[in-house]
PDB file of C-alpha atoms in Angstrom:
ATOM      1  CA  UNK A  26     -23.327 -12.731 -34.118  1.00  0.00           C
ATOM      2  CA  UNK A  27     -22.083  -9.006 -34.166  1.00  0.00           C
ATOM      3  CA  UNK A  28     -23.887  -8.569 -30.672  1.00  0.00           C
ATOM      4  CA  UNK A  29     -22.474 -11.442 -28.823  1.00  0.00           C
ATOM      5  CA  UNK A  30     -18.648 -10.484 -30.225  1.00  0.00           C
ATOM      6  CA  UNK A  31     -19.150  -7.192 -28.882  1.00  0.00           C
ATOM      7  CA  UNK A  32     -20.476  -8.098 -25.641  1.00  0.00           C
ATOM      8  CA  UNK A  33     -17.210 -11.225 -25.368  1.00  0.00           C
ATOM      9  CA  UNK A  34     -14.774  -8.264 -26.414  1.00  0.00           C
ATOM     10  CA  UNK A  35     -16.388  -5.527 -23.413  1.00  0.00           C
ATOM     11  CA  UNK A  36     -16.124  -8.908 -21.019  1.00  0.00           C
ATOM     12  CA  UNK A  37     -12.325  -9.647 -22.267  1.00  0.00           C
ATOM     13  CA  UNK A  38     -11.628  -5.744 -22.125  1.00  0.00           C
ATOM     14  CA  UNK A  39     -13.190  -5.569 -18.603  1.00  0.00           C
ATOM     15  CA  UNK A  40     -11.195  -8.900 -17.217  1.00  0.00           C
ATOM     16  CA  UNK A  41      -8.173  -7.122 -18.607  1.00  0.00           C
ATOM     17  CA  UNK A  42      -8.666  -4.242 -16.511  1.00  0.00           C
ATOM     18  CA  UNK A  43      -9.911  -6.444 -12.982  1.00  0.00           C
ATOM     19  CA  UNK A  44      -6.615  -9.166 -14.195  1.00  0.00           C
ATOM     20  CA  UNK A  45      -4.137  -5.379 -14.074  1.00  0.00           C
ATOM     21  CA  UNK A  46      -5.919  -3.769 -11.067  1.00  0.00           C
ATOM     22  CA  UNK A  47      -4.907  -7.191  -9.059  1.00  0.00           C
ATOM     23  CA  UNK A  48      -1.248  -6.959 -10.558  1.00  0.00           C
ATOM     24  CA  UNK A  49      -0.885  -3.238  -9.402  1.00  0.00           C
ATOM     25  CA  UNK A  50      -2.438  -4.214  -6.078  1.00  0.00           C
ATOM     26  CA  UNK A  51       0.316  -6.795  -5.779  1.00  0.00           C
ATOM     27  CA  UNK A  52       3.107  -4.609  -6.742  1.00  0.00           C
ATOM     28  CA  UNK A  53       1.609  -1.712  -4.072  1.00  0.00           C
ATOM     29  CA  UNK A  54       1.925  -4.543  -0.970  1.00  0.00           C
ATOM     30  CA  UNK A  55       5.148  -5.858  -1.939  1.00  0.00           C
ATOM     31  CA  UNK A  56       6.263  -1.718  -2.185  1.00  0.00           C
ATOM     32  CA  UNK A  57       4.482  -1.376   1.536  1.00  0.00           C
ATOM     33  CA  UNK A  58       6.645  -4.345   2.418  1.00  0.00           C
ATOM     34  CA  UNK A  59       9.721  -2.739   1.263  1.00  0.00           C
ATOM     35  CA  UNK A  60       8.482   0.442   3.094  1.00  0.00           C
ATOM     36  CA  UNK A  61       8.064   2.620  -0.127  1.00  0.00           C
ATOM     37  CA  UNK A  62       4.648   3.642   1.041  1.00  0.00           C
ATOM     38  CA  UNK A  63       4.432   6.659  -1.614  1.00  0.00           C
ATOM     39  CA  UNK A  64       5.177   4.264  -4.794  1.00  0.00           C
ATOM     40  CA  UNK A  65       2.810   1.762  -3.031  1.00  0.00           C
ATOM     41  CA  UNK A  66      -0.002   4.219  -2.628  1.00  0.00           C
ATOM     42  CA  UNK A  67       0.409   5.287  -5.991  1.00  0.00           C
ATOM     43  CA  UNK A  68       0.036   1.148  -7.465  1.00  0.00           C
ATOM     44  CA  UNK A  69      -3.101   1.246  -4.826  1.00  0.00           C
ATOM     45  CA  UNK A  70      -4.302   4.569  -6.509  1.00  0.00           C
ATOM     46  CA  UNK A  71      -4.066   2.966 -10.428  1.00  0.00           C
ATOM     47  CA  UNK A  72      -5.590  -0.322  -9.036  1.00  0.00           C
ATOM     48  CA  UNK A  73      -9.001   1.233  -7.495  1.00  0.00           C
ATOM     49  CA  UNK A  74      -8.619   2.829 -10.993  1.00  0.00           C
ATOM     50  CA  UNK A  75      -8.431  -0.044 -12.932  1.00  0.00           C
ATOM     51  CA  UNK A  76     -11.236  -1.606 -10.833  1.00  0.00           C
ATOM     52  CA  UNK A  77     -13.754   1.466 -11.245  1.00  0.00           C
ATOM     53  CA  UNK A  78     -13.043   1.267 -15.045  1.00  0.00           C
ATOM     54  CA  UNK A  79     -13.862  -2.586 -15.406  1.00  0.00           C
ATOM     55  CA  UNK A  80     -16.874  -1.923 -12.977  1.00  0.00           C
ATOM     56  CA  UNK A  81     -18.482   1.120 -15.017  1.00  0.00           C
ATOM     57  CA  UNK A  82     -18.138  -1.408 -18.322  1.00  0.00           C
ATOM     58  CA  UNK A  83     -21.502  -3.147 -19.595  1.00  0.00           C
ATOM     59  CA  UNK A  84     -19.948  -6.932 -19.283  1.00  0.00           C
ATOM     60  CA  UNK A  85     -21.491  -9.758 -17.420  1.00  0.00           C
ATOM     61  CA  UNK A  86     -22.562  -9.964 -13.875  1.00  0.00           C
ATOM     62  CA  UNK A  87     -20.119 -11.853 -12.616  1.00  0.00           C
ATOM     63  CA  UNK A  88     -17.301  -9.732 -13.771  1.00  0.00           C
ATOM     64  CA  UNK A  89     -19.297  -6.682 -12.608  1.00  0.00           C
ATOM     65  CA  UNK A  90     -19.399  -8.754  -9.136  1.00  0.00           C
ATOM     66  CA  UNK A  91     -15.421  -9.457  -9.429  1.00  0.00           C
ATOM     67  CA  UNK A  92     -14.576  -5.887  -9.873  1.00  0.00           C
ATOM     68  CA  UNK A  93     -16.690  -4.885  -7.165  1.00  0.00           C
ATOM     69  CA  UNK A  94     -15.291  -7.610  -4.491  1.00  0.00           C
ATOM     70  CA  UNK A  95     -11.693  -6.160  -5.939  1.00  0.00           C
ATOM     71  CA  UNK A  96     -12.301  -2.592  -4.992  1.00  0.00           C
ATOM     72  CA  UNK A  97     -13.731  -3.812  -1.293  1.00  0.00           C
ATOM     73  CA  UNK A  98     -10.598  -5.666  -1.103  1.00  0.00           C
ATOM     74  CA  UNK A  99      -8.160  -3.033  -2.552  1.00  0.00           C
ATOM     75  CA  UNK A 100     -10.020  -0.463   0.381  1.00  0.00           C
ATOM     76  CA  UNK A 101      -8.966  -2.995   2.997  1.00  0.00           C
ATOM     77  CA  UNK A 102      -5.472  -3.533   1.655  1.00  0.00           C
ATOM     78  CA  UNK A 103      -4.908   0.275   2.332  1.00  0.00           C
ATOM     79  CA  UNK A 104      -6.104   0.839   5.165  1.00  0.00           C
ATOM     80  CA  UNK A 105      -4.232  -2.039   6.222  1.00  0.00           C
ATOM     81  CA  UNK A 106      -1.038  -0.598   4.729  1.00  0.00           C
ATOM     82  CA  UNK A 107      -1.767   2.801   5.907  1.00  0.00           C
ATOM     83  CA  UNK A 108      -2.052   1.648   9.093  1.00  0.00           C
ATOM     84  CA  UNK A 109       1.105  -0.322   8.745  1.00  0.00           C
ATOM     85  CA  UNK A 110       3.129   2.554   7.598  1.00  0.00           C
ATOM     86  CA  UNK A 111       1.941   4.603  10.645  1.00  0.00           C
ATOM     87  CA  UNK A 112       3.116   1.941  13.071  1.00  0.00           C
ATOM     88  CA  UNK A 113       6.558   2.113  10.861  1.00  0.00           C
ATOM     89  CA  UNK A 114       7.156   5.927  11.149  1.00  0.00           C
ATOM     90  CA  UNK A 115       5.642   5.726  15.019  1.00  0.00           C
ATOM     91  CA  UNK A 116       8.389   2.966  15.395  1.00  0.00           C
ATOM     92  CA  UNK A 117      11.301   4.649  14.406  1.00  0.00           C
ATOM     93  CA  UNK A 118       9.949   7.810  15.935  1.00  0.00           C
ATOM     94  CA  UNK A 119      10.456   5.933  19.514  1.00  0.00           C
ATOM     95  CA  UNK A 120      13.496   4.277  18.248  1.00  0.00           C
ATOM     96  CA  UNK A 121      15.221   7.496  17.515  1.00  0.00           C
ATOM     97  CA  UNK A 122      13.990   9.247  20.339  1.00  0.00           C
ATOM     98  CA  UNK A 123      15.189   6.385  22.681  1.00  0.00           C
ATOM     99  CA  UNK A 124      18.738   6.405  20.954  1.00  0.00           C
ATOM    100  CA  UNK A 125      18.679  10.053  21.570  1.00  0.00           C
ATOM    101  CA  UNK A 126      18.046   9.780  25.372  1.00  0.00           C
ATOM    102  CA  UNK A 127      20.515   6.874  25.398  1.00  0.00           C
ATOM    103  CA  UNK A 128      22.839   9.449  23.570  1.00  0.00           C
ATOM    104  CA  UNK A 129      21.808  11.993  26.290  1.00  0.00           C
ATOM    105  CA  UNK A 130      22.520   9.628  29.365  1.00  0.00           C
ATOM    106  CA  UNK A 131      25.901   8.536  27.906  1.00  0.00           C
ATOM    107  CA  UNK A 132      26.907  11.963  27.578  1.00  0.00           C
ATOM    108  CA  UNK A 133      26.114  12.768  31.330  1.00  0.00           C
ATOM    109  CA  UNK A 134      27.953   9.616  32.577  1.00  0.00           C
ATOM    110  CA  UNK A 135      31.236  10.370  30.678  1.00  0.00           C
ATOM    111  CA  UNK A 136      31.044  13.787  31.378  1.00  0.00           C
ATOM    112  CA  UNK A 137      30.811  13.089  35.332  1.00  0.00           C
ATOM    113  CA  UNK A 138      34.120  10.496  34.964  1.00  0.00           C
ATOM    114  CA  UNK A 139      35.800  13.095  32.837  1.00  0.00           C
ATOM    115  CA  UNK A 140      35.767  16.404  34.524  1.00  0.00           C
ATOM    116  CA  UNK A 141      38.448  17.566  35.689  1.00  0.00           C
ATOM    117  CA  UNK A 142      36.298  19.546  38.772  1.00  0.00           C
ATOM    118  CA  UNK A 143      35.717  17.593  42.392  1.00  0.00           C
ATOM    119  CA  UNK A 144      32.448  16.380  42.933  1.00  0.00           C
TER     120      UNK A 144
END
């Protein structure tokens, strides 16, 4: 009887662990969504965590098999949102270089109806 609590309470403990890696893994997309990629990377960090640590415990196959499918899926969640926050800073690279010609070409066009020289 000893045994089999032993082997429930490594299964509960690991479940625990899979049940918080998934809750960090939502809280790192909803920070991607927000565009705090650091704090996201960071939940994405402690969820592969979490995941390892429930896969290293001695619990039953299936939550060996969960944890495993978790950490494939966290790995494709940040790629995904690293890939996402590239397009975001490439985006507002464009956008501020754009704005800056815009800036540019305004400048040139007020300074032709303003001078004061013939031209």
């Amino acid at each position: 009887a000893d045994r089999h609590i032993e082997e429930f309470e490594v299964d509960c403990e690991a479940e625990i662990m899979i049940l918080k890696a998934k809750h960090n893994m939502a809280l790192a997309s909803q920070n991607f969504q927000m565009k705090n990629f650091e704090e996201g990377m960071a939940y994405f960090e402690i969820a592969t965590e979490l995941a390892k640590e429930g896969q290293t415990k001695d619990c039953a196959e299936e939550i060996h098999q969960e944890a495993t499918e978790l950490l494939v899926l966290i790995a494709q969640r940040i790629e995904k949102a690293k890939a996402t926050a590239e397009s975001t800073v490439s985006d507002a690279v464009k956008v501020s270089g754009s704005s800056s010609d815009l800036a540019s070409q305004v400048t040139q066009k007020l300074t032709k109806l303003f001078s004061w020289t013939k031209q």
